[in-house]
Short mmCIF file of C-alpha atoms and ligand atoms in Angstrom, two decimals:
data_model
loop_
_atom_site.label_atom_id
_atom_site.label_comp_id
_atom_site.label_asym_id
_atom_site.label_seq_id
_atom_site.Cartn_x
_atom_site.Cartn_y
_atom_site.Cartn_z
CA UNK A 185 0.12 0.09 0.12
CA UNK A 186 1.13 3.50 -0.59
CA UNK A 187 1.62 4.91 2.66
CA UNK A 188 -0.05 8.23 1.82
CA UNK A 189 -3.16 6.25 0.97
CA UNK A 190 -3.28 4.52 4.64
CA UNK A 191 -6.04 4.87 7.11
CA UNK A 192 -5.03 4.25 10.81
CA UNK A 193 -6.98 0.96 10.77
CA UNK A 194 -4.73 -0.18 7.83
CA UNK A 195 -1.70 1.27 9.77
CA UNK A 196 -2.00 -0.48 13.03
CA UNK A 197 -2.53 -3.80 10.52
CA UNK A 198 0.71 -3.68 9.38
CA UNK A 199 2.30 -2.66 12.36
CA UNK A 200 0.92 -5.76 13.92
CA UNK A 201 1.69 -8.34 10.96
CA UNK A 202 5.13 -6.42 10.75
CA UNK A 203 4.90 -5.47 6.97
CA UNK A 204 8.02 -4.38 5.50
CA UNK A 205 8.01 -0.33 5.47
CA UNK A 206 10.15 0.40 2.22
CA UNK A 207 11.29 3.81 1.53
CA UNK A 208 12.38 4.40 -2.23
CA UNK A 209 15.36 6.47 -1.89
CA UNK A 210 17.64 8.01 -4.68
CA UNK A 211 18.27 10.90 -6.62
CA UNK A 212 17.77 13.67 -9.24
CA UNK A 213 20.54 13.38 -11.61
CA UNK A 214 21.65 13.58 -15.50
CA UNK A 215 21.38 10.37 -17.39
CA UNK A 216 21.86 11.44 -20.65
CA UNK A 217 19.96 13.17 -23.68
CA UNK A 218 17.79 10.31 -24.06
CA UNK A 219 16.45 9.36 -20.22
CA UNK A 220 14.62 11.11 -17.40
CA UNK A 221 16.82 12.30 -14.59
CA UNK A 222 14.86 10.63 -11.98
CA UNK A 223 15.85 7.15 -13.27
CA UNK A 224 17.89 5.73 -10.23
CA UNK A 225 14.74 6.30 -7.87
CA UNK A 226 11.90 5.37 -10.60
CA UNK A 227 13.65 2.01 -10.94
CA UNK A 228 13.02 1.51 -7.32
CA UNK A 229 9.72 2.65 -7.42
CA UNK A 230 8.69 0.33 -10.38
CA UNK A 231 10.18 -2.82 -8.62
CA UNK A 232 8.32 -2.27 -5.21
CA UNK A 233 5.26 -1.77 -7.23
CA UNK A 234 6.05 -5.16 -8.87
CA UNK A 235 6.39 -6.60 -5.45
CA UNK A 236 3.53 -5.19 -4.04
CA UNK A 237 1.55 -7.32 -6.52
CA UNK A 238 2.58 -10.81 -4.98
CA UNK A 239 2.80 -9.70 -0.94
CA UNK A 240 1.88 -7.01 1.98
CA UNK A 241 4.47 -4.04 1.61
CA UNK A 242 4.06 0.01 2.70
CA UNK A 243 5.62 1.56 0.30
CA UNK A 244 6.50 5.35 1.50
CA UNK A 245 6.55 8.39 -0.95
CA UNK A 246 9.67 8.20 -2.31
CA UNK A 247 12.77 10.61 -1.44
CA UNK A 248 14.44 11.87 -4.77
CA UNK A 249 16.52 14.37 -3.17
CA UNK A 250 19.84 12.48 -2.31
CA UNK A 251 23.07 13.63 -3.22
CA UNK A 252 23.65 12.79 -6.63
CA UNK A 253 27.11 14.65 -6.85
CA UNK A 254 28.19 16.75 -9.91
CA UNK A 255 30.69 13.92 -11.15
CA UNK A 256 28.25 13.41 -14.31
CA UNK A 257 27.56 16.71 -15.47
CA UNK A 258 27.13 20.27 -14.20
CA UNK A 259 23.44 21.09 -13.39
CA UNK A 260 23.28 24.05 -15.73
CA UNK A 261 20.90 22.93 -17.99
CA UNK A 262 21.13 19.31 -17.41
CA UNK A 263 19.19 18.92 -13.94
CA UNK A 264 21.14 17.36 -11.29
CA UNK A 265 19.98 18.00 -8.23
CA UNK A 266 22.62 17.71 -5.24
CA UNK A 267 21.86 17.85 -1.66
CA UNK A 268 24.83 17.10 0.83
CA UNK A 269 24.94 13.85 2.77
CA UNK A 270 26.01 16.00 6.13
CA UNK A 271 22.15 17.56 5.26
CA UNK A 272 20.68 14.20 4.36
CA UNK A 273 21.51 12.50 8.07
CA UNK A 274 19.01 14.84 10.28
CA UNK A 275 16.09 14.68 7.89
CA UNK A 276 16.57 10.98 7.72
CA UNK A 277 17.08 10.19 11.34
CA UNK A 278 13.98 12.43 12.23
CA UNK A 279 12.40 10.07 9.42
CA UNK A 280 13.45 6.55 10.90
CA UNK A 281 12.64 7.89 14.28
CA UNK A 282 8.74 8.88 13.34
CA UNK A 283 8.52 5.55 11.98
CA UNK A 284 9.60 3.44 15.32
CA UNK A 285 7.36 5.96 17.01
CA UNK A 286 4.54 4.81 15.08
CA UNK A 287 5.29 1.30 15.50
CA UNK A 288 6.98 -0.19 12.68
CA UNK A 289 10.01 -2.55 13.35
CA UNK A 290 10.49 -3.75 9.89
CA UNK A 291 11.85 -0.51 8.30
CA UNK A 292 13.72 -0.31 4.90
CA UNK A 293 15.08 2.18 2.54
CA UNK A 294 16.58 0.86 -1.15
CA UNK A 295 18.57 2.81 -3.32
CA UNK A 296 20.22 2.62 -6.55
CA UNK A 297 22.65 5.17 -7.08
CA UNK A 298 26.54 5.00 -6.50
CA UNK A 299 26.07 1.20 -5.40
CA UNK A 300 28.87 -0.50 -7.33
CA UNK A 301 30.41 -0.48 -3.85
CA UNK A 302 27.85 -0.51 -1.55
CA UNK A 303 30.07 -1.73 1.72
CA UNK A 304 32.31 0.78 1.73
CA UNK A 305 29.27 3.39 0.85
CA UNK A 306 28.43 6.77 -1.05
CA UNK A 307 27.41 9.93 0.59
CA UNK A 308 23.17 9.09 0.36
CA UNK A 309 23.17 5.87 1.26
CA UNK A 310 25.36 6.65 4.28
CA UNK A 311 23.75 9.27 5.61
CA UNK A 312 20.72 7.19 5.63
CA UNK A 313 22.50 4.19 7.14
CA UNK A 314 23.93 6.17 10.03
CA UNK A 315 20.22 7.74 10.14
CA UNK A 316 18.92 4.51 11.06
CA UNK A 317 21.47 3.39 13.41
CA UNK A 318 20.92 6.63 15.44
CA UNK A 319 17.17 6.75 14.90
CA UNK A 320 17.52 3.25 17.01
CA UNK A 321 19.44 4.23 19.40
CA UNK A 322 17.78 7.39 19.88
CA UNK A 323 14.30 5.07 20.37
CA UNK A 324 15.89 2.43 22.75
CA UNK A 325 16.82 5.25 25.02
CA UNK A 326 13.72 6.96 24.61
CA UNK A 327 11.81 3.59 25.29
CA UNK A 328 14.20 2.09 28.03
CA UNK A 329 16.24 4.97 29.37
CA UNK A 330 19.83 5.36 29.24
CA UNK A 331 21.64 2.17 30.37
CA UNK A 332 19.14 0.11 28.52
CA UNK A 333 21.69 -2.21 27.25
CA UNK A 334 23.56 -2.70 30.85
CA UNK A 335 20.38 -3.34 32.38
CA UNK A 336 19.24 -6.66 33.97
CA UNK A 337 16.45 -6.88 30.95
CA UNK A 338 19.22 -6.90 28.58
CA UNK A 339 20.49 -9.97 29.96
CA UNK A 340 19.75 -12.10 27.25
CA UNK A 341 20.82 -9.42 24.81
CA UNK A 342 23.17 -11.75 22.49
CA UNK A 343 20.66 -14.86 22.82
CA UNK A 344 17.98 -12.31 21.63
CA UNK A 345 20.22 -11.97 18.52
CA UNK A 346 20.34 -15.36 17.80
CA UNK A 347 16.72 -15.81 17.55
CA UNK A 348 16.71 -12.78 15.38
CA UNK A 349 15.61 -10.07 17.65
CA UNK A 350 18.30 -7.81 17.28
CA UNK A 351 16.83 -4.10 17.32
CA UNK A 352 19.61 -2.74 14.79
CA UNK A 353 17.98 -4.88 12.59
CA UNK A 354 14.54 -2.18 12.77
CA UNK A 355 15.97 -0.02 9.77
CA UNK A 356 17.69 -1.29 6.80
CA UNK A 357 19.43 0.02 3.76
CA UNK A 358 20.27 -1.84 0.68
CA UNK A 359 20.99 -1.42 -2.89
CA UNK A 360 18.52 -2.37 -5.43
CA UNK A 361 21.08 -4.63 -7.25
CA UNK A 362 23.49 -7.10 -5.14
CA UNK A 363 26.92 -7.91 -6.50
CA UNK A 364 25.56 -11.05 -7.70
CA UNK A 365 23.14 -9.16 -10.01
CA UNK A 366 26.16 -6.88 -11.22
CA UNK A 367 28.05 -9.98 -12.27
CA UNK A 368 25.27 -11.00 -14.79
CA UNK A 369 23.40 -7.89 -15.59
CA UNK A 370 25.42 -4.81 -17.13
CA UNK A 371 26.10 -1.87 -14.57
CA UNK A 372 26.50 1.18 -15.66
CA UNK A 373 25.33 5.16 -15.61
CA UNK A 374 22.96 5.90 -18.29
CA UNK A 375 24.06 3.00 -20.47
CA UNK A 376 22.82 -0.37 -21.84
CA UNK A 377 22.01 -1.62 -18.22
CA UNK A 378 19.96 1.38 -16.99
CA UNK A 379 18.50 2.28 -20.38
CA UNK A 380 17.05 -1.39 -20.83
CA UNK A 381 15.77 -1.35 -16.83
CA UNK A 382 13.78 1.78 -17.60
CA UNK A 383 12.56 0.48 -21.15
CA UNK A 384 11.19 -2.59 -19.35
CA UNK A 385 9.85 -0.63 -15.69
CA UNK A 386 9.19 2.68 -16.98
CA UNK A 387 9.39 3.05 -21.32
CA UNK A 388 7.93 7.03 -20.64
CA UNK A 389 11.53 7.87 -19.23
CA UNK A 390 13.12 7.17 -22.04
CA UNK A 391 13.21 8.75 -25.99
CA UNK A 392 15.32 5.97 -27.51
CA UNK A 393 15.73 8.18 -30.90
CA UNK A 394 18.00 10.83 -28.57
CA UNK A 395 20.24 8.14 -27.94
CA UNK A 396 22.43 9.60 -30.71
CA UNK A 397 22.55 13.21 -29.19
CA UNK A 398 24.44 12.04 -26.46
CA UNK A 399 28.33 13.23 -25.83
CA UNK A 400 29.08 11.25 -22.52
CA UNK A 401 31.14 7.98 -22.84
CA UNK A 402 29.07 6.77 -20.48
CA UNK A 403 26.20 6.69 -22.69
CA UNK A 404 28.03 4.86 -25.49
CA UNK A 405 26.44 1.46 -24.79
CA UNK A 406 22.78 2.44 -24.54
CA UNK A 407 22.51 2.23 -27.96
CA UNK A 408 22.08 -1.41 -27.68
CA UNK A 409 19.91 -1.43 -24.73
CA UNK A 410 16.51 -2.78 -24.95
CA UNK A 411 13.14 -3.97 -22.69
CA UNK A 412 13.89 -7.48 -23.32
CA UNK A 413 17.79 -7.09 -21.28
CA UNK A 414 15.87 -4.93 -19.17
CA UNK A 415 13.31 -7.51 -17.88
CA UNK A 416 15.95 -9.84 -17.49
CA UNK A 417 17.48 -7.33 -14.69
CA UNK A 418 14.00 -6.67 -13.20
CA UNK A 419 13.62 -10.38 -12.74
CA UNK A 420 16.75 -10.77 -10.69
CA UNK A 421 15.99 -7.57 -8.97
CA UNK A 422 12.63 -9.08 -8.01
CA UNK A 423 14.16 -12.20 -6.73
CA UNK A 424 16.30 -10.39 -4.64
CA UNK A 425 13.86 -8.16 -3.34
CA UNK A 426 11.26 -11.15 -2.41
CA UNK A 427 14.59 -12.27 -0.42
CA UNK A 428 14.77 -9.12 1.16
CA UNK A 429 11.61 -8.06 2.13
CA UNK A 430 9.68 -11.66 1.72
CA UNK A 431 7.43 -12.66 4.48
ZN1 ZN B 80 21.34 5.90 -12.85
#
């Protein structure tokens, strides 16, 4: 369900049944002359809409205002929007803290921007990952007071972890694509891989006849894009989302 369309009784049901609550997290960034600037975020939104056909899930309004950077192109006339990670983190912490206050304990953000080396991280995902941790600490201290971890009530903390009750799993940030998918599907920026994915998921975000107007090296492979290849990538991503968010 779209969170903004939910009534309180539906929110209470989603909490009681521990539905995944998912933030599509991304940026607005120049993706060549042939593709929409929202590509990275649109890919997440469209994939979550496919997952929603199969299982209960809460989809939060997408956050498009991450740190696109100006690495690809300057913004003037090109469209990239850059918000520093240091400014994203306070917003994200309040967002996650609010979701914990509401009662959600199965919160996720999914990102498809600068995710090729996710363990090390990039500004947008690092800001949201840090924010998730901070929000959980803040929430636990509010609920249980300072010293909550050292308290006798937490004596079974590690045993409870082993049983799957780790509170630091309440908020998780994941890349849309895993290293296993990168090994089988072209990873690029506005090239064959991303353009194909958009042709499969959101064709209105691509004007194929403009591929020839591109001058950036990173778009050279876009001429080989096709919806069939994109559908293969989408199927792999859907499998991954089932594994991450399946119930
Ligand atoms: Zn992209």
